[in-house]
CSV table of C-alpha atoms in Angstrom, one decimal:
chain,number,residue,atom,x,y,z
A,1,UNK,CA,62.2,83.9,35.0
A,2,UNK,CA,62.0,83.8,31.3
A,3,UNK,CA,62.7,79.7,31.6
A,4,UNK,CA,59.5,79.4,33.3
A,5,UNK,CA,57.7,81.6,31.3
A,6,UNK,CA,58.4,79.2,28.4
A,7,UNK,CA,58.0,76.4,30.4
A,8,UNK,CA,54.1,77.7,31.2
A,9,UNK,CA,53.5,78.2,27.3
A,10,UNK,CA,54.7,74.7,26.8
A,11,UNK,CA,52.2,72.9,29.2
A,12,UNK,CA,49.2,75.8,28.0
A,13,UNK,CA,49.8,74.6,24.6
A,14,UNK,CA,49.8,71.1,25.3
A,15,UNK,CA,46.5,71.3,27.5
A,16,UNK,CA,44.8,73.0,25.0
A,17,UNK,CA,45.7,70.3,21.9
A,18,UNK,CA,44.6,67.7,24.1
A,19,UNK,CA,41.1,69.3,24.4
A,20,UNK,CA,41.2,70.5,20.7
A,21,UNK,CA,41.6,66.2,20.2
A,22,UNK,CA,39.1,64.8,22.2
A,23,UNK,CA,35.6,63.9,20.4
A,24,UNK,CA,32.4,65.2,21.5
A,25,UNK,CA,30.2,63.3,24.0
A,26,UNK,CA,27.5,60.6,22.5
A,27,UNK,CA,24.2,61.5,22.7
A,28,UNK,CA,25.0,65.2,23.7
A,29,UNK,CA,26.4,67.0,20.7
A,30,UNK,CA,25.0,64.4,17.6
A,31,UNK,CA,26.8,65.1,14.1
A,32,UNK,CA,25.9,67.4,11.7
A,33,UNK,CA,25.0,66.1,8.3
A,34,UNK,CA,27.2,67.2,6.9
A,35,UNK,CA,30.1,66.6,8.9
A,36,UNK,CA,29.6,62.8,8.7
A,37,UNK,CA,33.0,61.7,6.7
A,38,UNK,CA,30.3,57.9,5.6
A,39,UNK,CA,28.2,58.8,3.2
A,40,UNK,CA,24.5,57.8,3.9
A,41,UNK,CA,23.5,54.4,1.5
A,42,UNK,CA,20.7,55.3,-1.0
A,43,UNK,CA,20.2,51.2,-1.2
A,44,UNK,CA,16.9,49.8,-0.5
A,45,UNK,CA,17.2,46.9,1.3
A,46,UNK,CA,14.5,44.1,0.5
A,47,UNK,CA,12.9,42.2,2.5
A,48,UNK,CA,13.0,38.6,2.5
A,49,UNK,CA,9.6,37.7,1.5
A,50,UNK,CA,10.5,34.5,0.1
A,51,UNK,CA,12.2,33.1,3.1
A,52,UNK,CA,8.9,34.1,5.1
A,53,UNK,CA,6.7,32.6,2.8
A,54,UNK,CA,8.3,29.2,2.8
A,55,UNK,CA,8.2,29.3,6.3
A,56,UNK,CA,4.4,30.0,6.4
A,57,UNK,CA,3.4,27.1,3.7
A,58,UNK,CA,5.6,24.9,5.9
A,59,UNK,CA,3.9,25.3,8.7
A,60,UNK,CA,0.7,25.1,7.2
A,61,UNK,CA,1.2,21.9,5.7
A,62,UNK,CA,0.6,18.8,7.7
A,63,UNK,CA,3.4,17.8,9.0
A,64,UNK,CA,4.1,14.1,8.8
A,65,UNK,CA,6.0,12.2,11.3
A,66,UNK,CA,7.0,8.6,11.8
A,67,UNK,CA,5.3,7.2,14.9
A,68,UNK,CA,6.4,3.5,14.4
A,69,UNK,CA,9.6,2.5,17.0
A,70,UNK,CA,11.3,-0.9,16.8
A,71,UNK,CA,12.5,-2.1,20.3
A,72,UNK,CA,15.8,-3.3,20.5
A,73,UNK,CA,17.9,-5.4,23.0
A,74,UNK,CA,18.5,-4.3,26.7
A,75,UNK,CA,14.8,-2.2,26.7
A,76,UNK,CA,15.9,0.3,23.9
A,77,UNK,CA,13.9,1.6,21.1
A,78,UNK,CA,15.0,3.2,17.8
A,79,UNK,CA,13.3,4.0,14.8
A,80,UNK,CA,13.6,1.3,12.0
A,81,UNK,CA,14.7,2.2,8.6
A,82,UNK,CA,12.5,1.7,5.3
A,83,UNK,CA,13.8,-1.7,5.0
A,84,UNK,CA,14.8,-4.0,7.6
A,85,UNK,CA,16.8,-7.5,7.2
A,86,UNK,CA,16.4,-9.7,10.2
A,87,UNK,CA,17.6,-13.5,11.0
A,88,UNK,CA,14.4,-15.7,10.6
A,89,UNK,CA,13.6,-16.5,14.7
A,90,UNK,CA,14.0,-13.1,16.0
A,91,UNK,CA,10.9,-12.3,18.1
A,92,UNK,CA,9.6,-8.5,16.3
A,93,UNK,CA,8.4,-5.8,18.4
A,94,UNK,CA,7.2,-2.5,16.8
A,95,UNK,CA,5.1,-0.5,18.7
A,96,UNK,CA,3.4,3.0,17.3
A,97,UNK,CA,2.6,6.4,19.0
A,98,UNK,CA,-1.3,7.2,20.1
A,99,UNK,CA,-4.6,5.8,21.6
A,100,UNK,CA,-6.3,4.4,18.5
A,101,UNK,CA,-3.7,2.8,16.4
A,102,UNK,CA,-4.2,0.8,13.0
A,103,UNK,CA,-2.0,-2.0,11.7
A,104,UNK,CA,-1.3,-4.2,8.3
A,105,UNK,CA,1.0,-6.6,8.0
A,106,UNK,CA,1.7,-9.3,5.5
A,107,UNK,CA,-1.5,-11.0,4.5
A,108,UNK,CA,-0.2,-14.5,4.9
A,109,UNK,CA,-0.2,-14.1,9.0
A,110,UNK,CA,-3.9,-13.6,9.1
A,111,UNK,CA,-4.6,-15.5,6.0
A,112,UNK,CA,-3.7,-18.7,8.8
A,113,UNK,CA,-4.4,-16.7,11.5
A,114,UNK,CA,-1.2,-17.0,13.2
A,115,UNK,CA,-1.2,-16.8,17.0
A,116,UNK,CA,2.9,-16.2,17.0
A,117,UNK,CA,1.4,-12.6,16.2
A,118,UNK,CA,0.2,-10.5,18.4
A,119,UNK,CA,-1.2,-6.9,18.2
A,120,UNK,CA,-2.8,-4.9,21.7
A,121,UNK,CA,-3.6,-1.6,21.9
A,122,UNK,CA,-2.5,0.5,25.1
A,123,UNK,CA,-3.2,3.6,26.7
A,124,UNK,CA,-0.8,5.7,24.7
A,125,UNK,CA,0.9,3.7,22.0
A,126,UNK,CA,-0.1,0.4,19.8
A,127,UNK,CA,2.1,-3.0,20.0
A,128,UNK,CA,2.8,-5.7,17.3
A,129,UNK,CA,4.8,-8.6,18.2
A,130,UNK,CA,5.5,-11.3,16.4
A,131,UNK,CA,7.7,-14.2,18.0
A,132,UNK,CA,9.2,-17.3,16.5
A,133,UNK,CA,10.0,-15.5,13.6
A,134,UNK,CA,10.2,-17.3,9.3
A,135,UNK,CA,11.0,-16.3,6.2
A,136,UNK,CA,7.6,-16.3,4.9
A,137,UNK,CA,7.0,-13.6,7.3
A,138,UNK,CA,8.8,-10.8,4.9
A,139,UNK,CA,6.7,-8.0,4.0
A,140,UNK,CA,5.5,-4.6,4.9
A,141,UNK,CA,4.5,-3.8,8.6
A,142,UNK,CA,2.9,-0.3,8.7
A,143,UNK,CA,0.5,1.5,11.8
A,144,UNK,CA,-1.0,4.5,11.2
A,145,UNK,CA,-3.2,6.4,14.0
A,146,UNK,CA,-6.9,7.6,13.4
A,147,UNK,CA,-8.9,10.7,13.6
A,148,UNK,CA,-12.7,9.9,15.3
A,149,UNK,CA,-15.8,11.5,15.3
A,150,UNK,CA,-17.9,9.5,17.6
A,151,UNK,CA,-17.9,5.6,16.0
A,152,UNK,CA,-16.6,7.1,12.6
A,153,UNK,CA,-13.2,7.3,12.0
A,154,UNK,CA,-10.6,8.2,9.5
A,155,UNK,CA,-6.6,7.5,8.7
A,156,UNK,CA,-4.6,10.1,10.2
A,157,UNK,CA,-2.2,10.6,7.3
A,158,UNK,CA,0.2,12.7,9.5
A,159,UNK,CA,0.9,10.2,12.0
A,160,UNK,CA,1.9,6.7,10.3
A,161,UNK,CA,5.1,4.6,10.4
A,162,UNK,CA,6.3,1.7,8.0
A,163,UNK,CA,9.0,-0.6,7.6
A,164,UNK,CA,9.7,-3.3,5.0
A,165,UNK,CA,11.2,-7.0,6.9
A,166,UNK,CA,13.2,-9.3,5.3
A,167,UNK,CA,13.4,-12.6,6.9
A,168,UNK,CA,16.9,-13.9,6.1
A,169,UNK,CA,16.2,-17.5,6.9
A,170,UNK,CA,19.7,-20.6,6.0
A,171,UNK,CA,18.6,-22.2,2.6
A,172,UNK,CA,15.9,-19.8,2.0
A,173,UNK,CA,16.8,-17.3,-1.2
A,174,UNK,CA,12.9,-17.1,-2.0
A,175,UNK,CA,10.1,-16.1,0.6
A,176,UNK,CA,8.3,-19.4,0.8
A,177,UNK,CA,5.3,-19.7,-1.0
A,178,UNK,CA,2.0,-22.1,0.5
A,179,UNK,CA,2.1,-23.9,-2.5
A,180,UNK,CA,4.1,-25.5,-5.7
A,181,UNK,CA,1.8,-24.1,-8.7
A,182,UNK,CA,0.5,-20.7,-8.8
A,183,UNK,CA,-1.9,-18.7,-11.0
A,184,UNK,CA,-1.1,-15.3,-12.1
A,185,UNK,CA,-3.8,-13.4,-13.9
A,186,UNK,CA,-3.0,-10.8,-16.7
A,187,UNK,CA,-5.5,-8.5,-17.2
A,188,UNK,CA,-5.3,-5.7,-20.2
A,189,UNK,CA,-6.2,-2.6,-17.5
A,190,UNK,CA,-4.0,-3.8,-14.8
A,191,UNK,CA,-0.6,-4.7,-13.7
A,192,UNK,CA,0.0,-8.5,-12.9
A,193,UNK,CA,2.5,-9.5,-10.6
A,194,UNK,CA,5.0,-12.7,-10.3
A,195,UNK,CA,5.3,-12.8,-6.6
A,196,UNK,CA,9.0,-13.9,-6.8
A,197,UNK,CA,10.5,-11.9,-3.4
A,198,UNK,CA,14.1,-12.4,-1.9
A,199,UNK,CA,15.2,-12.7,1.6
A,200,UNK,CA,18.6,-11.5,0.5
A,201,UNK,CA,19.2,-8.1,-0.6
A,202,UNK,CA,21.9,-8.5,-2.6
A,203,UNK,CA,20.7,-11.1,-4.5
A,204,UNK,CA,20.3,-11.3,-8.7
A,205,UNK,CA,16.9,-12.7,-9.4
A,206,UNK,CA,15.7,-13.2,-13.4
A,207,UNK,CA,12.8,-14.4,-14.5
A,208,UNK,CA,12.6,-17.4,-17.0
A,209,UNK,CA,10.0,-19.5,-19.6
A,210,UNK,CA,9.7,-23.1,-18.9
A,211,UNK,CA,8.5,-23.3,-22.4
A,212,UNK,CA,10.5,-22.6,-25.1
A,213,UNK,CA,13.0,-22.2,-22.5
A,214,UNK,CA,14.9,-18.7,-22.3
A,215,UNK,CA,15.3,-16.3,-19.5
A,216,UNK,CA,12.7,-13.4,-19.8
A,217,UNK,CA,14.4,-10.0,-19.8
A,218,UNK,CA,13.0,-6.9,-17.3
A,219,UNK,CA,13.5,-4.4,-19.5
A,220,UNK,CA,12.2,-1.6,-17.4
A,221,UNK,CA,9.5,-0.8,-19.9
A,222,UNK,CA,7.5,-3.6,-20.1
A,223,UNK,CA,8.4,-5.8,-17.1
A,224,UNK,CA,10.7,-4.2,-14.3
A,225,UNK,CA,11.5,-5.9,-10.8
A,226,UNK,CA,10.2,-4.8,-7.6
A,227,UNK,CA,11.9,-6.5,-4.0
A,228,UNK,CA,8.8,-6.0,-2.6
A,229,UNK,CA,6.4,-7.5,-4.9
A,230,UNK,CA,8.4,-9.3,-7.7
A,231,UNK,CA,8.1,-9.0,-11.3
A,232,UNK,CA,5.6,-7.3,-12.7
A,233,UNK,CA,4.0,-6.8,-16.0
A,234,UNK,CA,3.1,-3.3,-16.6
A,235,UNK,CA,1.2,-3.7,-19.5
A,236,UNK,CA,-0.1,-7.3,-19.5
A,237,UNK,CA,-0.3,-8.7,-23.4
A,238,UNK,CA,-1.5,-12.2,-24.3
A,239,UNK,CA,1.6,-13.7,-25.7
A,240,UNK,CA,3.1,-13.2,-22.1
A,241,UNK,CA,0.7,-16.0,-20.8
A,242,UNK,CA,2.6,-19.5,-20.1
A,243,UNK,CA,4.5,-21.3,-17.4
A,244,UNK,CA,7.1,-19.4,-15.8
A,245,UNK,CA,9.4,-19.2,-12.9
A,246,UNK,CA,12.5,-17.0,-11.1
A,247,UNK,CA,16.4,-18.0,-10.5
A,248,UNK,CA,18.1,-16.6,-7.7
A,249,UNK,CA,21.7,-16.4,-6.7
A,250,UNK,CA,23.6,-15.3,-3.8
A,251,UNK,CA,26.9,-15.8,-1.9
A,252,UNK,CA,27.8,-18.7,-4.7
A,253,UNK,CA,24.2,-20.4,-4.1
A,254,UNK,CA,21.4,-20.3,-6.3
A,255,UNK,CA,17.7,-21.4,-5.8
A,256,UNK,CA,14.8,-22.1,-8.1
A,257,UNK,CA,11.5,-20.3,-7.5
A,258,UNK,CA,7.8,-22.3,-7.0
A,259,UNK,CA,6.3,-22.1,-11.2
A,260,UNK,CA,3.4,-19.5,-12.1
A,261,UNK,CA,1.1,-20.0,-15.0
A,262,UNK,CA,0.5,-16.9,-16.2
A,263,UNK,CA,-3.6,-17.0,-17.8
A,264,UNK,CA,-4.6,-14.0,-20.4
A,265,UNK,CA,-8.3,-12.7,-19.2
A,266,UNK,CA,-10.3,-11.5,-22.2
A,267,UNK,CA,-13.1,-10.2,-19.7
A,268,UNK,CA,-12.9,-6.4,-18.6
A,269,UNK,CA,-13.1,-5.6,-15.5
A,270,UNK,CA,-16.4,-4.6,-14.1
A,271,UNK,CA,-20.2,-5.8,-12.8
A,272,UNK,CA,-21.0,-9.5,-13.6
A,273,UNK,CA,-22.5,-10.3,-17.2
A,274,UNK,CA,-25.0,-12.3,-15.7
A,275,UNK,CA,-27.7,-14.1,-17.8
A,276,UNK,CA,-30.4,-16.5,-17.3
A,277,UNK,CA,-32.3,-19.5,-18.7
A,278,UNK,CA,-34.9,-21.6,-17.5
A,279,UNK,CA,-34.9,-25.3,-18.7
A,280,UNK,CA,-39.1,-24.5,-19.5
A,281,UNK,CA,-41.1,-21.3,-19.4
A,282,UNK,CA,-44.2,-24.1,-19.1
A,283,UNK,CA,-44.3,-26.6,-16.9
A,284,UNK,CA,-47.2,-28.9,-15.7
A,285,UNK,CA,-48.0,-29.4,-11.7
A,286,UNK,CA,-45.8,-32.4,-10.9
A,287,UNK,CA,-43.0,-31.8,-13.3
A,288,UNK,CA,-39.0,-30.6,-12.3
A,289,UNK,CA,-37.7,-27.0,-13.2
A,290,UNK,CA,-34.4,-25.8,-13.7
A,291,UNK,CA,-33.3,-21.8,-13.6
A,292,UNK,CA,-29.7,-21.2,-14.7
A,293,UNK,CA,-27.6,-18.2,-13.9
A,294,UNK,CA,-24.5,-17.8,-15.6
A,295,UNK,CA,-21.9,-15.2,-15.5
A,296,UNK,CA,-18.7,-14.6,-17.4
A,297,UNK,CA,-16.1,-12.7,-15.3
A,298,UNK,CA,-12.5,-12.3,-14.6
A,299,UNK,CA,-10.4,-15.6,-13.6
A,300,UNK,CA,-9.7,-14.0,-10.4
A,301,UNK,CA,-12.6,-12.4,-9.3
A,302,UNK,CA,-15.7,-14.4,-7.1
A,303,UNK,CA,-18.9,-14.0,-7.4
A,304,UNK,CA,-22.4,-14.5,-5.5
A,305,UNK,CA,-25.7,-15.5,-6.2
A,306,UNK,CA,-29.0,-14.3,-4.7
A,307,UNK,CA,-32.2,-16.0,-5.7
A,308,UNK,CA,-35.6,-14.5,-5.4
A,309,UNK,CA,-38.5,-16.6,-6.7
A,310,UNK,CA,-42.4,-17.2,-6.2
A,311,UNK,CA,-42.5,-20.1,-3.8
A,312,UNK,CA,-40.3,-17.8,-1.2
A,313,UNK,CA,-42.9,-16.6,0.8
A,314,UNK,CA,-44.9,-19.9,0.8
A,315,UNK,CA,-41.1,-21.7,1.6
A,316,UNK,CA,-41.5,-24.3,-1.2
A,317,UNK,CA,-38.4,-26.8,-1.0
A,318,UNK,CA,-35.9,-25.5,-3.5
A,319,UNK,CA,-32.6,-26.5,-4.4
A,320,UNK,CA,-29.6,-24.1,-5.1
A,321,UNK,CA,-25.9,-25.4,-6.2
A,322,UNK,CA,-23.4,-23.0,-7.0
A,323,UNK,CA,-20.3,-24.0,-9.6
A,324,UNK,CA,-17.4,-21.8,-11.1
A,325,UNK,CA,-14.1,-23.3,-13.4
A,326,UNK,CA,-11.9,-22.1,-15.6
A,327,UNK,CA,-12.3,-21.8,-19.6
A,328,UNK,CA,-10.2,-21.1,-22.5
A,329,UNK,CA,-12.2,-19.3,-25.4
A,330,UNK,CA,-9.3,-19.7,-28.0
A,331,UNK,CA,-6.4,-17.2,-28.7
A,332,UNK,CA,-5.1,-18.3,-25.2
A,333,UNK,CA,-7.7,-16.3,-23.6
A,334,UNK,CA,-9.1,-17.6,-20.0
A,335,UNK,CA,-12.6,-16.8,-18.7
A,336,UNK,CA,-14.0,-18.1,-15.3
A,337,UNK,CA,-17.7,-19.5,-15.6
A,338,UNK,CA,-20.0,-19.1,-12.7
A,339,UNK,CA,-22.7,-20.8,-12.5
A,340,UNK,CA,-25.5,-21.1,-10.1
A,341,UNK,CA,-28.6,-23.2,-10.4
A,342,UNK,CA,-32.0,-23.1,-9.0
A,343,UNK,CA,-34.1,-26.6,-9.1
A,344,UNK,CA,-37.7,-27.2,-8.2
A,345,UNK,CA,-39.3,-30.1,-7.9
A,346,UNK,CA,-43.1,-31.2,-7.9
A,347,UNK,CA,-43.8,-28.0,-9.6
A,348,UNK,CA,-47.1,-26.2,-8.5
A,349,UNK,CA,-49.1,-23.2,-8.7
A,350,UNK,CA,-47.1,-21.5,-6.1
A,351,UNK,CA,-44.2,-21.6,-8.3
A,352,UNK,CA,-45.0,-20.0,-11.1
A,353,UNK,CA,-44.1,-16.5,-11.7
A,354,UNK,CA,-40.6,-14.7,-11.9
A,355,UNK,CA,-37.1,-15.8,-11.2
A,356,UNK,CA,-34.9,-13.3,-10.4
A,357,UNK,CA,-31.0,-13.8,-10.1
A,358,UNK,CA,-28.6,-11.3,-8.6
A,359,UNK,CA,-24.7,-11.6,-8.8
A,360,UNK,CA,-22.6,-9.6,-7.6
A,361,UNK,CA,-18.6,-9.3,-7.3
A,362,UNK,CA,-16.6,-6.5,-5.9
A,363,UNK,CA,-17.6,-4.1,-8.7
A,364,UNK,CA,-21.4,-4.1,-8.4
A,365,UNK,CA,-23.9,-6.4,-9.4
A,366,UNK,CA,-26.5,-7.4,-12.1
A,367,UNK,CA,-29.9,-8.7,-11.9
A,368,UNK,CA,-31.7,-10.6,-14.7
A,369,UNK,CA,-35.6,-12.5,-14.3
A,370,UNK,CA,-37.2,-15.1,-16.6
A,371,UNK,CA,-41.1,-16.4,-16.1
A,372,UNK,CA,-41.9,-19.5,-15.7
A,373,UNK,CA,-45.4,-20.3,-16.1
A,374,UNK,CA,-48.2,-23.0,-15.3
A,375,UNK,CA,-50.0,-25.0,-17.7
């Protein structure tokens, strides 16, 4: 009897240390403050502004993406890399995202208007290809879609795509030039460039005097080398004028450039300086007349003559015979001379009155009159 007496205390006792043990159901019997054993943090947390503010400039910026995709062999397309180095008869197709796409491409295929290049628009993406492939075909093919507003349009600067070609063409180091002798301009308020470009990439190229002869050094600070444009002058200065050319050398070979002369121009850029000059200001009925317009310009830069003059409206026979060259005005300084000349024969009445001469280049245009009279 007494054993299981004790053995009843035991199990009791046991029951009721299990119960004591167990921990109160969640949600039913929540924690008193103070009987939490964590203290409760006092830290502020902070919020990430800066992360959210990044985010929200990002996305309102305009997002620029490449459009332009180069199509490979077998029917695939990739995207081509900032500079490209092709073998010289590879047939080039690039072809550019969206309806109304732009292209530019090295000048010298449209300067000859090349029909191995071809450029179509489709419904939803632009094509270049060029076939037959040369050297002289390196340079910078870039596409770039447009934003309309009826017939006016504008460069979509969020959607473009450009790659730089090299040509690699056997026994070509230089992109061929169209001719032997070139003329490079150096202007005081612009860059000039000596259009020496490679068609290998890991070729040295240096620049050189023909006269005295010594290799000219690109320093970085007053001439530095570009493989896309050449060498260029950053501050042109006139003892850099004279006759030079580029050197160079890859995989043991070496190859000598076409020659540049390199002209100072003392004339700032800017509208024509036109004047004017008849060869009389009184002339008798029967006699011959000359009006002279004359403008000093830039080496580089064209310009074009308009005539207005009194025996216009009554078309009197006139002759006009435009003439530019080249001049040196000491100190090594080189001017172009335009000249355009008005001649009327078998003056009359009808003629007399003002001559007015308007020239224009790409930076405006100046206007100048003289009278002629009759006596």
């Amino acid at each position: 009897m007494k054993v299981w007496l004790l053995l009843g205390l035991l199990l009791v006792h046991e029951a009721l240390e299990d119960v004591t043990g167990q921990h109160p159901p969640k949600n039913k019997h929540p924690k008193e403050p103070g009987e939490n054993r964590i203290k409760p943090a006092n830290k502020k947390v902070k919020p990430k502004i800066p992360k959210i503010k990044d985010r929200d400039s990002a996305d309102s910026a305009p997002k620029t993406q490449s459009i332009m995709m180069q199509m490979m062999d077998k029917g695939r397309f990739q995207k081509p890399a900032a500079t490209l180095s092709l073998m010289a008869g590879q047939t080039l197709e690039l072809r550019c995202k969206g309806n109304k796409i732009r292209w530019s491409y090295p000048a010298y295929l449209d300067t000859f208007k090349d029909t191995r290049l071809s450029v179509k628009q489709h419904e939803r993406y632009g094509q270049l290809t060029l076939v037959n492939s040369t050297a002289a075909d390196t340079g910078e093919f870039s596409c770039w879609g447009q934003l309309c507003n009826g017939y006016i349009c504008r460069r979509d600067e969020a959607k473009t795509g450009s790659t730089y070609i090299i040509f690699t063409e056997k026994g070509e180091l230089f992109v061929p030039s169209p001719s032997y002798f070139d003329v490079v301009y150096l202007n005081p308020d612009r860059q000039a460039v000596v259009p020496c470009r490679v068609t290998v990439l890991s070729a040295k190229v240096t620049l050189h005097r023909e006269f005295p002869a010594k290799e000219i050094q690109a320093n970085g600070t007053d001439i530095v080398y570009d493989m896309k444009r050449g060498f260029v002058y950053l501050q042109p200065q006139s003892d850099h004028q004279g006759v030079v050319y580029c050197k160079a050398e890859a995989g043991g070979k070496s190859q000598i450039s076409v020659k540049y002369q390199l002209l100072y121009a003392e004339v700032p850029s800017g509208p024509p300086s036109t004047t004017i000059s008849a060869s009389a200001n009184k002339v008798k009925g029967g006699d011959d007349i000359s009006v002279l317009c004359t403008v000093l310009g830039e080496p580089d830069v064209e310009v074009e003559f308009r005539w207005i003059y009194p025996g216009q409206k009554d078309e009197r026979p006139v002759t006009i015979q435009d003439t530019w060259r080249l001049i040196h005005r000491g100190l090594g300084h080189t001017t172009r001379i335009s000249q355009s000349v008005l001649i009327v024969k078998d003056f009359d009445m009808a003629d007399a009155g003002y001559y007015i001469c308007t020239a224009q280049n790409l930076r405006g245009q100046t206007s100048v009159a003289t009278t002629v009279q009759f006596s």
